[in-house]
Short mmCIF file of C-alpha atoms and ligand atoms in Angstrom, two decimals:
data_model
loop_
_atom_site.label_atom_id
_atom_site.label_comp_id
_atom_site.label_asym_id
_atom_site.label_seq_id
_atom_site.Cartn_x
_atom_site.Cartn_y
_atom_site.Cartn_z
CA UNK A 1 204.79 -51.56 4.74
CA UNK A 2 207.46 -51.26 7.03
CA UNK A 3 208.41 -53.27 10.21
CA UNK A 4 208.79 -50.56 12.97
CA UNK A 5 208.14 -52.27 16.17
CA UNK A 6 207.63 -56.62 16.33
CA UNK A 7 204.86 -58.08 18.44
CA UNK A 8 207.62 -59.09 20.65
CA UNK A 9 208.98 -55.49 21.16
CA UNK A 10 205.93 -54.06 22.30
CA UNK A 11 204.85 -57.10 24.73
CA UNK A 12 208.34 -56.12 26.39
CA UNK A 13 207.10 -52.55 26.11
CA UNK A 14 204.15 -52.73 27.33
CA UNK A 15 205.35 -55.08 30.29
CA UNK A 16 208.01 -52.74 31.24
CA UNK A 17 205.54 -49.84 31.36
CA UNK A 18 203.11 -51.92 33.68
CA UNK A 19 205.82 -52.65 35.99
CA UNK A 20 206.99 -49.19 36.43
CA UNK A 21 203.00 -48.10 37.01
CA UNK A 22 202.73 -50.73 39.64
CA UNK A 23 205.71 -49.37 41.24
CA UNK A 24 204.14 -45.75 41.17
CA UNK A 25 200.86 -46.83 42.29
CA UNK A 26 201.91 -49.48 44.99
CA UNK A 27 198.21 -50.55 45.04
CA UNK A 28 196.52 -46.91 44.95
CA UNK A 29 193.23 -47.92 43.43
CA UNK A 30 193.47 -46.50 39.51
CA UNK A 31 191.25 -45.65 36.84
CA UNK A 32 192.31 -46.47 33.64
CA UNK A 33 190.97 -44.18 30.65
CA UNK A 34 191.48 -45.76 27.43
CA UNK A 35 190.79 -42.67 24.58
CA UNK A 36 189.12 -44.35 21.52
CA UNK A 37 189.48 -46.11 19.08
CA UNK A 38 193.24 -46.80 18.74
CA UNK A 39 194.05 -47.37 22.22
CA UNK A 40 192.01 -50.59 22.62
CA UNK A 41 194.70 -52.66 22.22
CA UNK A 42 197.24 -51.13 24.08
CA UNK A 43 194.38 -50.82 26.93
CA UNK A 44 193.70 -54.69 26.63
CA UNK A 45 197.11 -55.89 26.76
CA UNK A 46 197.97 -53.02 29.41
CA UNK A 47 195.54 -53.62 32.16
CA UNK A 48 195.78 -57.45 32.28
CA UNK A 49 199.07 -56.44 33.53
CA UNK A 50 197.90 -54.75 36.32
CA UNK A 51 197.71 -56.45 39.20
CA UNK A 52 196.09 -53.80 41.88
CA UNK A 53 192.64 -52.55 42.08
CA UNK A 54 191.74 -50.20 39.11
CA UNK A 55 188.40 -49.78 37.00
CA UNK A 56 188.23 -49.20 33.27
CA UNK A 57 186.73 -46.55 31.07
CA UNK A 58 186.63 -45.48 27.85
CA UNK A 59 186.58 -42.01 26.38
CA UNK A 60 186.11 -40.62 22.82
CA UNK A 61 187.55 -37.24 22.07
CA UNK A 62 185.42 -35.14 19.17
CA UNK A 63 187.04 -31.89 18.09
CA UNK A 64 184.77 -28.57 18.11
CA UNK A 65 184.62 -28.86 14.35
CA UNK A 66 183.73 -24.66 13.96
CA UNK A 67 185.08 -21.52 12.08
CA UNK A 68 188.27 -21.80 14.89
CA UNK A 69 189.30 -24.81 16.44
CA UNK A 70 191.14 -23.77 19.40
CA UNK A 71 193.92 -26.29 20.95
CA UNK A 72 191.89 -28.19 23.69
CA UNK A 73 188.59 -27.47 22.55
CA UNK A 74 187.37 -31.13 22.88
CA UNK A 75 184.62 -32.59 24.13
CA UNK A 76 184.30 -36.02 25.70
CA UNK A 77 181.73 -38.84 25.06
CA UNK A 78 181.89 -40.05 27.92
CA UNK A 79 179.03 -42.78 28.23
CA UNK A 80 181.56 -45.49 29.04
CA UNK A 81 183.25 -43.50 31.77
CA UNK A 82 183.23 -43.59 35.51
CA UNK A 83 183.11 -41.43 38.08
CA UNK A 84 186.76 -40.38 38.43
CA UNK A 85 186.10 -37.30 41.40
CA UNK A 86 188.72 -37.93 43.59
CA UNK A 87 190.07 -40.73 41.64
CA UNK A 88 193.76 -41.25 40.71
CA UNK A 89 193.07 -41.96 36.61
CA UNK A 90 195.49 -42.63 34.08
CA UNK A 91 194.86 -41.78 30.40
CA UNK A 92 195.92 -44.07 27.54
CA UNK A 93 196.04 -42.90 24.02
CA UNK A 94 197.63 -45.08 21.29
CA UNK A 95 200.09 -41.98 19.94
CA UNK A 96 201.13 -38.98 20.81
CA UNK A 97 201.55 -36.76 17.78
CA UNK A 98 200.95 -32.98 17.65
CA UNK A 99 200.22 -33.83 21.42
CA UNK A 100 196.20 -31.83 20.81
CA UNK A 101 194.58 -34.85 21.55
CA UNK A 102 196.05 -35.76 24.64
CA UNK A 103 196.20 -32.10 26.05
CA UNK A 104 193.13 -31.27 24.49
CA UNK A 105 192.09 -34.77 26.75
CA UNK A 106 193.85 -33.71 30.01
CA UNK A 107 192.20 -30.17 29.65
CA UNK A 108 189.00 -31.28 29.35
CA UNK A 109 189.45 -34.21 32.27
CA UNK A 110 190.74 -31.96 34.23
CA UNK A 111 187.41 -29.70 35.24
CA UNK A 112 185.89 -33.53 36.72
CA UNK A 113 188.51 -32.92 39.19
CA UNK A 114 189.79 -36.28 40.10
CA UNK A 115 192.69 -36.54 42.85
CA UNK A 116 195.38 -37.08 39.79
CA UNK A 117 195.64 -37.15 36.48
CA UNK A 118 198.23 -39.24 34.53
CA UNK A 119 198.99 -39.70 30.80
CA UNK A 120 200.28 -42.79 28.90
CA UNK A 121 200.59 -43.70 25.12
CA UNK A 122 202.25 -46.63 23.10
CA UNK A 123 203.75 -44.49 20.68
CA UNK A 124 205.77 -40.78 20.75
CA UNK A 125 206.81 -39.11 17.51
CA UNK A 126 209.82 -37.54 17.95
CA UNK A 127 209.80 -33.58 16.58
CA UNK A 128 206.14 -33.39 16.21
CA UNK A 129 204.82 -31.76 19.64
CA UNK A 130 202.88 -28.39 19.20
CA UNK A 131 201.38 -28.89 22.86
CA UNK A 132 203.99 -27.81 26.26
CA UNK A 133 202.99 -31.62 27.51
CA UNK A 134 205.01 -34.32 27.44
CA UNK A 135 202.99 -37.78 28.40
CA UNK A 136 203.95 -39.27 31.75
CA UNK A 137 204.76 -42.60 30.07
CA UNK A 138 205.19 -43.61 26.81
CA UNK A 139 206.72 -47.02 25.52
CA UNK A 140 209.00 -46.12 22.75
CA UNK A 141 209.89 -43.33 20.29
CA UNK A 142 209.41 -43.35 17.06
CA UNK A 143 210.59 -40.97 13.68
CA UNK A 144 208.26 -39.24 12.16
CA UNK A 145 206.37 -41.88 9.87
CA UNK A 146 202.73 -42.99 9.70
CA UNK A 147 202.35 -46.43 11.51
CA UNK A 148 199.67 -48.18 11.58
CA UNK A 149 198.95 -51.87 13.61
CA UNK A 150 198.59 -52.56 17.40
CA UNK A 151 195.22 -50.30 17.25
CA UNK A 152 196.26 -47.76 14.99
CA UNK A 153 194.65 -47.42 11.74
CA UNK A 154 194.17 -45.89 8.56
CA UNK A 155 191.39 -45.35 7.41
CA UNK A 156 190.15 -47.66 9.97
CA UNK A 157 191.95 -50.33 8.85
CA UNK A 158 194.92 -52.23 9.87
CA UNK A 159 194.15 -52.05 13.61
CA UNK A 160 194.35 -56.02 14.30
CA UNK A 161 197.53 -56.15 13.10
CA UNK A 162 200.02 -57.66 16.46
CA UNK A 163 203.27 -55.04 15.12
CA UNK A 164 203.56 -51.42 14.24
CA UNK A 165 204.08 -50.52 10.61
CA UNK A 166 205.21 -47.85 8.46
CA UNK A 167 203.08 -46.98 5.97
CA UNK A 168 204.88 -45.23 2.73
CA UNK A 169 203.71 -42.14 1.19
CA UNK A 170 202.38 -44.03 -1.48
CA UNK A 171 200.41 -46.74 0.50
CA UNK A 172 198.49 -43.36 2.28
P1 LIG B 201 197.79 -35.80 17.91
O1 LIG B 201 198.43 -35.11 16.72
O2 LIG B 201 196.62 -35.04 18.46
O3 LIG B 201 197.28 -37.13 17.29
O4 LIG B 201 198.83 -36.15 18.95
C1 LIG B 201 196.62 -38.02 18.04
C2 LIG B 201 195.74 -38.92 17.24
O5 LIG B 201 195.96 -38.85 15.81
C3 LIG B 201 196.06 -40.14 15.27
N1 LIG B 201 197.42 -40.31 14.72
C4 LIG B 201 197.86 -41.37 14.05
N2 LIG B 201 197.22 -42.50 13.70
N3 LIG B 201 199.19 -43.30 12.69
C5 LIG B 201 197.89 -43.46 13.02
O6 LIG B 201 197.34 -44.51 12.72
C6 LIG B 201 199.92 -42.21 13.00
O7 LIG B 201 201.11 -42.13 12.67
C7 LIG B 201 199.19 -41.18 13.70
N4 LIG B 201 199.55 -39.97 14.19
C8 LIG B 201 198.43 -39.47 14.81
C9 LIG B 201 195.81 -41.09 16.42
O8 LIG B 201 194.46 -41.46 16.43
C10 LIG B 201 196.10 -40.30 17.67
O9 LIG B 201 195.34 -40.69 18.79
#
């Protein structure tokens, strides 16, 4: 495994990010959507930075697993989720990739009309985007490697782990 980002890079990533969604906010009560699993820890770190009204929810995103899986065809568990009608909410995923997740997210979020809808992730991979969405925020860009740590996983493991790795092809 590879060092990509130290558990003192993202705590100055992740504090700069808060600071420039306080700024945007300026005390606009928020909901904060934190897309399971592998933003948890993003989300944790995140909204104890935060220092405005908000409430917290969490989503899961399960892909239309059929003959065609259309971009965006997501559902949302949404048992841990709020009301956000009229809400200003902020999404959080952990990565964005191909980008289907998040828009796939947004789409879907979208039809519970809430007064705005923001995205943020840790992570962006740079050349990877098949979506025309770029997230509102992200903390830092990375190349295109599989990382795992700071709630991203492979094969569920590896989440706990305070940095962000690179795992080689022949770790996967
Ligand atoms: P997309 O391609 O839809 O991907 O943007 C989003 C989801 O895929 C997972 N993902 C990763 N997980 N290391 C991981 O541990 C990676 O490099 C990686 N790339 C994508 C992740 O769950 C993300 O929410």
């Amino acid at each position: 495994m590879r060092l990509v980002l130290s558990e003192e890079q993202i705590r100055d990533g992740v504090a700069d990010l808060s600071r420039q969604i306080t700024g945007d906010y300026r005390g606009r009560p928020l909901t904060v959507l934190g897309a399971l699993t592998g933003s948890l820890v993003f989300l944790s770190d995140l909204i104890r930075q935060l220092d405005f009204r908000l409430q917290v929810g969490l989503i899961r995103a399960r892909s239309y697993r059929g003959r065609s899986i259309l971009p965006g065809a997501l559902t949302i568990q949404d048992a841990e989720m709020p009301e956000i009608a009229g809400r200003d909410v902020l999404l959080l995923d952990d990565i964005f990739d191909t980008g289907r997740t998040l828009a796939g997210l947004v789409e879907t979020l979208r039809e519970l009309r809430p007064a705005s809808l923001k995205t943020a992730v840790l992570l962006l991979k740079q050349g990877r985007s098949e979506v025309p969405m770029v997230p509102d925020y992200y903390c830092f860009e990375i190349p295109d490697v599989f990382v795992v740590g700071y709630g991203l996983d492979y094969n569920d493991e590896y989440r706990h782990l305070p940095h962000v790795a690179a795992l080689d092809k022949d770790e996967l």
